[in-house]
Short mmCIF file of C-alpha atoms in Angstrom, two decimals:
data_model
loop_
_atom_site.label_atom_id
_atom_site.label_comp_id
_atom_site.label_asym_id
_atom_site.label_seq_id
_atom_site.Cartn_x
_atom_site.Cartn_y
_atom_site.Cartn_z
CA MET A 1 -20.72 6.80 15.21
CA ASP A 2 -17.42 7.51 16.95
CA LYS A 3 -15.67 9.75 14.42
CA GLN A 4 -14.08 13.15 14.27
CA GLU A 5 -15.94 16.02 12.65
CA GLY A 6 -15.29 16.26 8.93
CA GLN A 7 -13.99 12.73 8.44
CA SER A 8 -14.71 11.13 5.09
CA PHE A 9 -16.45 7.80 4.56
CA GLY A 10 -13.14 6.15 3.65
CA ALA A 11 -11.32 7.51 6.70
CA VAL A 12 -14.02 6.17 9.02
CA ILE A 13 -13.83 2.70 7.44
CA TRP A 14 -10.02 2.67 7.54
CA GLN A 15 -9.85 3.68 11.20
CA ALA A 16 -12.62 1.28 12.24
CA ARG A 17 -10.89 -1.62 10.46
CA ARG A 18 -7.58 -0.88 12.18
CA LYS A 19 -9.39 -0.62 15.52
CA LYS A 20 -10.86 -4.09 14.93
CA ARG A 21 -7.37 -5.33 13.95
CA LEU A 22 -8.59 -6.63 10.63
CA SER A 23 -6.45 -6.57 7.50
CA GLN A 24 -7.91 -5.33 4.22
CA ARG A 25 -8.10 -8.88 2.93
CA GLU A 26 -9.81 -10.20 6.07
CA LEU A 27 -12.47 -7.50 6.01
CA ALA A 28 -12.94 -7.87 2.24
CA VAL A 29 -13.70 -11.59 2.68
CA LYS A 30 -16.29 -10.84 5.39
CA VAL A 31 -17.97 -8.17 3.27
CA GLY A 32 -17.78 -10.21 0.07
CA VAL A 33 -15.74 -7.80 -2.05
CA ASP A 34 -12.24 -7.83 -3.54
CA TYR A 35 -9.54 -6.35 -1.31
CA THR A 36 -8.44 -3.97 -4.08
CA TYR A 37 -12.00 -2.59 -4.19
CA LEU A 38 -12.00 -2.19 -0.40
CA SER A 39 -8.72 -0.26 -0.62
CA LYS A 40 -10.40 2.20 -3.00
CA LEU A 41 -13.35 2.60 -0.63
CA GLU A 42 -10.98 3.41 2.22
CA ASN A 43 -9.38 6.13 0.10
CA ASP A 44 -12.69 7.57 -1.21
CA HIS A 45 -11.93 6.63 -4.81
CA VAL A 46 -15.18 4.74 -5.43
CA GLU A 47 -18.71 4.79 -4.01
CA ALA A 48 -20.20 1.79 -2.22
CA SER A 49 -23.67 0.36 -2.65
CA GLU A 50 -26.06 0.37 0.28
CA LYS A 51 -25.62 -3.41 0.57
CA VAL A 52 -21.84 -3.10 0.92
CA ILE A 53 -22.14 -0.20 3.37
CA ARG A 54 -24.51 -2.17 5.59
CA SER A 55 -22.15 -5.15 5.53
CA LEU A 56 -19.22 -2.88 6.48
CA ALA A 57 -21.27 -1.40 9.31
CA LYS A 58 -22.14 -4.87 10.58
CA HIS A 59 -18.58 -6.20 10.64
CA LEU A 60 -17.03 -2.96 11.95
CA GLU A 61 -19.82 -2.35 14.50
CA LEU A 62 -20.72 1.06 13.07
CA ASN A 63 -24.11 2.75 12.78
CA ALA A 64 -25.42 1.67 9.38
CA GLU A 65 -27.70 4.69 8.81
CA GLU A 66 -24.97 7.21 9.61
CA LEU A 67 -22.50 5.33 7.45
CA ILE A 68 -24.93 5.34 4.51
CA TYR A 69 -25.38 9.11 4.80
CA LEU A 70 -21.63 9.59 5.12
CA GLY A 71 -21.21 7.53 1.95
CA GLY A 72 -23.43 10.00 0.08
CA ARG A 73 -26.39 7.65 -0.25
CA MET A 74 -29.98 7.55 0.91
CA THR A 75 -31.48 4.59 2.66
CA GLU A 76 -34.24 2.60 0.98
CA HIS A 77 -36.72 4.23 3.38
CA ASP A 78 -35.50 7.72 2.39
CA THR A 79 -35.84 6.88 -1.30
CA GLU A 80 -39.40 5.68 -0.80
CA ALA A 81 -40.25 8.81 1.21
CA LEU A 82 -38.81 11.05 -1.52
CA GLU A 83 -40.73 9.23 -4.23
CA GLU A 84 -43.92 9.56 -2.19
CA MET A 85 -43.31 13.29 -1.72
CA VAL A 86 -42.82 13.76 -5.47
CA ARG A 87 -46.00 11.82 -6.24
CA ALA A 88 -47.99 13.84 -3.70
CA ASN A 89 -46.65 17.18 -4.97
CA TYR A 90 -46.07 16.43 -8.65
CA LYS A 91 -47.83 19.63 -9.77
CA GLU A 92 -45.37 21.79 -7.78
CA MET A 93 -42.25 19.93 -8.94
CA PRO A 94 -41.63 21.88 -12.22
CA ALA A 95 -41.76 25.20 -10.36
CA LEU A 96 -39.45 23.84 -7.67
CA PHE A 97 -36.87 22.63 -10.19
CA ARG A 98 -37.03 25.99 -12.00
CA ARG A 99 -36.34 27.89 -8.76
CA VAL A 100 -33.38 25.62 -8.02
CA ARG A 101 -31.88 26.19 -11.47
CA GLU A 102 -32.41 29.95 -11.24
CA ASN A 103 -30.91 30.12 -7.75
CA PRO A 104 -27.80 32.38 -7.87
CA GLY A 105 -26.18 30.05 -5.40
CA MET A 106 -25.95 27.37 -8.10
CA ASP A 107 -23.92 29.69 -10.33
CA SER A 108 -21.62 30.43 -7.42
CA PHE A 109 -21.20 26.72 -6.82
CA VAL A 110 -20.27 26.05 -10.45
CA GLU A 111 -17.85 28.99 -10.48
CA ALA A 112 -16.19 27.80 -7.28
CA ARG A 113 -15.88 24.30 -8.73
CA GLU A 114 -14.19 25.63 -11.87
CA GLU A 115 -11.78 27.69 -9.78
CA GLN A 116 -10.95 24.61 -7.72
CA LEU A 117 -10.26 22.56 -10.86
CA ALA A 118 -7.94 25.27 -12.20
CA LYS A 119 -6.13 25.36 -8.87
CA LEU A 120 -5.71 21.58 -8.85
CA GLN A 121 -4.32 21.64 -12.39
CA GLN A 122 -1.77 24.27 -11.37
CA GLU A 123 -0.83 22.28 -8.27
CA ASN A 124 -0.44 19.16 -10.42
CA ALA A 125 2.00 20.98 -12.76
CA THR A 126 3.98 22.23 -9.77
CA LEU A 127 4.01 18.74 -8.25
CA LYS A 128 5.41 17.21 -11.44
CA ALA A 129 8.27 19.70 -11.40
CA GLN A 130 8.97 18.90 -7.74
CA ILE A 131 8.94 15.16 -8.47
CA SER A 132 11.48 15.61 -11.24
CA GLU A 133 13.80 17.51 -8.92
CA LEU A 134 13.38 15.07 -6.05
CA GLU A 135 14.17 12.08 -8.27
CA LYS A 136 17.47 13.78 -9.11
CA GLN A 137 18.20 14.16 -5.38
CA LEU A 138 17.54 10.46 -4.78
CA ARG A 139 20.32 9.51 -7.19
CA ILE A 140 22.93 10.79 -4.74
CA TYR A 141 21.22 9.29 -1.72
CA ARG A 142 23.38 7.61 0.90
CA PHE A 143 23.59 3.83 0.77
CA PHE A 144 22.59 2.05 4.00
CA SER A 145 24.36 -1.12 5.07
CA LYS A 146 22.58 -4.47 5.14
CA ALA A 147 22.84 -4.50 8.93
CA GLU A 148 21.08 -1.12 9.21
CA ILE A 149 18.31 -2.19 6.86
CA GLU A 150 17.77 -5.50 8.64
CA ARG A 151 17.65 -3.77 12.03
CA SER A 152 14.95 -1.38 10.83
CA ALA A 153 12.79 -4.25 9.49
CA ASN A 154 13.30 -6.28 12.67
CA GLU A 155 12.39 -3.29 14.84
CA ILE A 156 9.05 -2.91 13.09
CA LEU A 157 8.30 -6.61 13.55
CA ARG A 158 9.39 -6.46 17.19
CA GLN A 159 7.05 -3.55 17.93
CA MET A 160 4.17 -5.26 16.14
CA GLN A 161 4.75 -8.54 17.95
CA ALA A 162 4.83 -6.67 21.27
CA LYS A 163 1.30 -5.49 20.48
CA LYS A 164 0.28 -8.95 19.20
CA LEU A 165 -0.37 -7.59 15.71
CA ILE A 166 1.46 -10.44 13.91
CA PRO A 167 -0.17 -13.75 14.93
CA ASN A 168 1.67 -15.96 12.43
CA TRP A 169 3.21 -16.34 8.99
CA PRO A 170 2.80 -15.89 6.05
CA LEU A 171 3.00 -12.21 6.93
CA ASP A 172 0.07 -10.09 5.78
CA VAL A 173 2.18 -7.08 4.85
CA THR A 174 -0.85 -4.77 4.78
CA ARG A 175 -0.88 -5.15 8.57
CA VAL A 176 2.57 -3.56 8.62
CA ALA A 177 1.20 -0.65 6.60
CA ASP A 178 -1.72 -0.34 9.04
CA PHE A 179 0.72 -0.36 11.96
CA LEU A 180 2.70 2.47 10.37
CA GLY A 181 -0.50 4.40 9.61
CA ILE A 182 -0.05 4.05 5.84
CA ARG A 183 -3.03 3.54 3.57
CA ILE A 184 -2.70 1.04 0.73
CA TYR A 185 -4.90 1.19 -2.33
CA TYR A 186 -4.87 -0.11 -5.87
CA ASP A 187 -5.45 1.97 -8.97
CA ILE A 188 -4.38 2.32 -12.59
CA ILE A 189 -1.20 4.43 -12.73
CA PRO A 190 -0.56 5.59 -16.30
CA PRO A 191 3.06 5.60 -17.51
CA ASP A 192 4.91 8.89 -17.84
CA GLU A 193 7.62 9.96 -20.26
CA GLU A 194 10.13 7.69 -18.50
CA GLY A 195 8.02 4.55 -18.72
CA PRO A 196 5.77 2.34 -16.53
CA ILE A 197 5.25 3.08 -12.83
CA VAL A 198 4.82 0.17 -10.42
CA ALA A 199 3.76 2.18 -7.39
CA LYS A 200 3.52 5.69 -6.02
CA ILE A 201 4.17 6.88 -2.46
CA LEU A 202 2.29 9.99 -1.27
CA HIS A 203 4.10 11.23 1.83
CA GLN A 204 1.71 13.94 2.97
CA GLU A 205 -1.30 11.65 2.53
CA ARG A 206 0.53 8.70 4.12
CA ALA A 207 -0.57 6.52 1.24
CA ILE A 208 0.93 3.97 -1.16
CA ILE A 209 -0.79 3.46 -4.51
CA ILE A 210 -0.14 0.11 -6.20
CA ASN A 211 -0.57 -0.08 -9.97
CA GLU A 212 -3.28 -2.69 -10.63
CA ASP A 213 -2.50 -2.76 -14.35
CA LEU A 214 -0.71 -6.13 -14.43
CA THR A 215 0.16 -5.79 -18.13
CA ILE A 216 3.10 -3.50 -17.32
CA PHE A 217 5.07 -6.47 -15.97
CA ASN A 218 5.34 -8.10 -19.41
CA LYS A 219 4.37 -11.50 -18.02
CA ASP A 220 1.30 -13.23 -16.63
CA ILE A 221 1.44 -12.80 -12.87
CA SER A 222 -2.26 -13.44 -12.21
CA PRO A 223 -1.65 -16.97 -10.80
CA PHE A 224 0.51 -15.50 -8.02
CA LYS A 225 -0.93 -11.97 -7.87
CA ASN A 226 -1.27 -11.88 -4.08
CA LYS A 227 2.37 -12.89 -3.50
CA PHE A 228 3.50 -10.39 -6.09
CA TYR A 229 1.50 -7.56 -4.52
CA SER A 230 2.84 -8.49 -1.07
CA SER A 231 6.38 -8.17 -2.38
CA ILE A 232 5.61 -4.81 -3.99
CA ILE A 233 3.97 -3.44 -0.82
CA ALA A 234 6.91 -4.60 1.32
CA HIS A 235 9.24 -2.95 -1.20
CA GLU A 236 7.32 0.35 -0.98
CA ILE A 237 7.29 0.21 2.82
CA GLY A 238 11.07 -0.12 2.51
CA HIS A 239 11.13 3.14 0.55
CA TRP A 240 8.90 4.73 3.20
CA VAL A 241 11.11 3.74 6.11
CA LEU A 242 14.52 4.22 4.48
CA GLN A 243 14.01 7.20 2.19
CA VAL A 244 10.69 8.96 2.68
CA ASN A 245 9.97 9.10 6.40
CA GLN A 246 13.21 8.32 8.17
CA ASP A 247 12.41 10.04 11.47
CA GLU A 248 9.81 7.44 12.51
CA PHE A 249 12.38 4.87 13.65
CA GLU A 250 15.16 6.11 15.92
CA THR A 251 16.73 2.69 16.31
CA LEU A 252 18.98 3.09 13.28
CA SER A 253 22.48 4.48 13.34
CA GLU A 254 23.38 8.12 13.83
CA GLN A 255 24.61 8.13 10.24
CA ARG A 256 21.06 7.62 9.10
CA LYS A 257 19.80 10.51 11.25
CA MET A 258 22.45 12.78 9.77
CA ASN A 259 21.01 12.14 6.32
CA TYR A 260 17.45 13.05 7.29
CA ASN A 261 17.45 16.48 5.66
CA VAL A 262 18.02 14.93 2.24
CA ALA A 263 14.69 13.12 2.33
CA LYS A 264 12.72 15.57 4.45
CA GLY A 265 11.19 17.34 1.46
CA ILE A 266 9.95 14.24 -0.37
CA ASP A 267 6.20 14.44 -0.97
CA THR A 268 5.77 11.93 -3.81
CA LEU A 269 8.03 9.03 -4.75
CA LEU A 270 7.57 7.05 -7.95
CA CYS A 271 8.77 3.45 -8.03
CA ARG A 272 9.51 1.87 -11.39
CA PHE A 273 11.03 -1.39 -10.14
CA ALA A 274 9.80 -4.13 -7.85
CA SER A 275 11.91 -7.09 -8.90
CA GLU A 276 12.62 -9.79 -6.36
CA GLU A 277 16.09 -10.32 -7.84
CA LEU A 278 18.43 -8.15 -5.80
CA ASP A 279 21.23 -8.54 -8.31
CA ARG A 280 19.10 -6.79 -10.91
CA TYR A 281 20.02 -3.46 -9.35
CA SER A 282 23.51 -2.56 -10.42
CA LEU A 283 24.88 -0.13 -7.86
CA ASN A 284 26.80 1.62 -10.60
CA LYS A 285 23.59 2.92 -12.16
CA PRO A 286 21.94 6.10 -10.77
CA GLY A 287 18.99 5.40 -8.49
CA ASN A 288 19.51 1.63 -8.30
CA GLY A 289 21.04 1.79 -4.82
CA VAL A 290 17.76 3.15 -3.50
CA GLU A 291 15.79 0.34 -5.16
CA TRP A 292 18.21 -2.29 -3.89
CA GLN A 293 17.81 -1.04 -0.34
CA ALA A 294 14.00 -1.11 -0.58
CA GLN A 295 14.03 -4.66 -1.92
CA TYR A 296 16.51 -5.87 0.69
CA PHE A 297 14.21 -4.36 3.35
CA ALA A 298 11.28 -6.26 1.79
CA SER A 299 13.22 -9.53 2.01
CA CYS A 300 14.09 -8.92 5.67
CA LEU A 301 10.47 -8.02 6.46
CA LEU A 302 8.85 -10.98 4.70
CA MET A 303 11.56 -13.49 5.63
CA PRO A 304 13.28 -12.43 8.89
CA ARG A 305 16.46 -14.34 9.64
CA HIS A 306 15.18 -15.87 12.89
CA LEU A 307 12.14 -17.30 11.09
CA LEU A 308 14.28 -18.77 8.33
CA GLU A 309 16.45 -20.40 11.00
CA GLU A 310 13.34 -22.16 12.31
CA LYS A 311 12.10 -23.16 8.85
CA ARG A 312 15.43 -24.68 7.78
CA LYS A 313 15.55 -27.13 10.71
CA GLY A 314 15.23 -30.70 9.48
CA ARG A 315 15.37 -29.62 5.84
CA ASP A 316 17.94 -30.04 3.10
CA LEU A 317 18.20 -26.67 1.39
CA THR A 318 19.86 -28.25 -1.65
CA LYS A 319 16.58 -30.01 -2.51
CA TRP A 320 13.97 -28.10 -4.49
CA SER A 321 11.08 -29.92 -2.78
CA HIS A 322 12.24 -28.57 0.59
CA LEU A 323 12.57 -25.05 -0.77
CA TYR A 324 9.08 -25.16 -2.25
CA ALA A 325 7.72 -26.28 1.12
CA MET A 326 9.44 -23.31 2.79
CA ARG A 327 8.07 -21.01 0.08
CA ASP A 328 4.50 -22.07 0.84
CA GLU A 329 4.96 -21.63 4.60
CA LEU A 330 6.44 -18.15 4.15
CA GLY A 331 3.96 -17.00 1.50
CA VAL A 332 6.62 -15.71 -0.90
CA SER A 333 7.65 -16.65 -4.42
CA ILE A 334 10.36 -19.25 -4.96
CA SER A 335 12.63 -16.68 -6.65
CA HIS A 336 12.29 -14.34 -3.67
CA LEU A 337 13.17 -17.15 -1.24
CA ILE A 338 16.15 -18.32 -3.30
CA ASN A 339 17.59 -14.83 -3.49
CA ARG A 340 17.20 -14.37 0.26
CA LEU A 341 18.90 -17.70 1.03
CA GLN A 342 21.73 -16.98 -1.41
CA ASP A 343 22.24 -13.55 0.13
CA LEU A 344 22.53 -15.19 3.57
CA GLY A 345 25.10 -17.57 2.10
CA TRP A 346 23.07 -20.68 2.93
CA ILE A 347 22.85 -21.90 -0.67
CA TYR A 348 24.50 -21.18 -4.02
CA ILE A 349 22.99 -21.63 -7.49
CA PRO A 350 25.27 -20.82 -10.43
CA LYS A 351 23.69 -18.61 -13.09
CA GLY A 352 21.93 -20.68 -15.73
CA SER A 353 21.96 -23.78 -13.53
CA LYS A 354 19.22 -25.57 -11.59
CA HIS A 355 21.66 -27.34 -9.30
CA ILE A 356 21.70 -26.14 -5.68
CA TYR A 357 24.93 -26.20 -3.72
CA GLN A 358 25.37 -25.88 0.03
CA GLY A 359 26.52 -22.38 0.95
CA LYS A 360 29.13 -21.32 3.48
CA GLY A 361 26.69 -19.53 5.76
#
């Protein structure tokens, strides 16, 4: 297996999938598992069965036996051989187990494990204090213009298209994460003292954790879960590009580069909002400017202006049936599309009304 020494099972799967240019959802379909489960495998948060490992090896063209061992499992042949050895030497087994238990090395292992747990608990307490301080810093973060945000989203798409990584729309936003070298996985994120958490960005680990507890959204989103998750992931990538890891894209203005030191120390970023309604974020409230920017980036990424120009041809944007057709082609929610079109000035819908008016854009 072509892997670096010391790589984990999840890292090997993640790199092999990217090398094959498969998205998480595409590989999950081939293997016969849910894409959220695959995301946990890639981040070593769950263990896979031998059946799943062999299927992964088949579709990623990896050595199945090596992958099984790397996943901490024995093959069926190894299990049979072990059982046969135990049967053949059953009289010696009690003495063998006793020697293992009395081995001083076991005590050292347990002691080392306890020390590691204590160290992790201390690091966790320190991390929480750092997060609290960093969230305060974000409240005074510079506000980027719409033009800057749109340029950054377009630059990512341009680079991906140059490498033929975006074949068509709807955009599989996990491909954008793969392109940026960011791991996406789904897990339960418990609320903290400030309330529910939608997602968490781990800078050093280059990972975005999406909260798979759908009950925090106070509404049933299961019918459109995939669209909702796509919007959240695009939103978090916006945070990554604009606030967390600004030095990766040098195409933005010099003003943005000047502000790099503000975000340079961010290791973990908690996101409590992922609304598709841009006007939800009042810029007069602390922290909302950052969320607005991330959501505007998500809109530009999922619905780039040039693509919308193509989709609007031959359509009457004041008719709901035409908007729903565009929604399906773009793979976004109708509310997300409406807000994008209103922001561009192409349509106008008064608050509390269902009537669509032609915009000035």
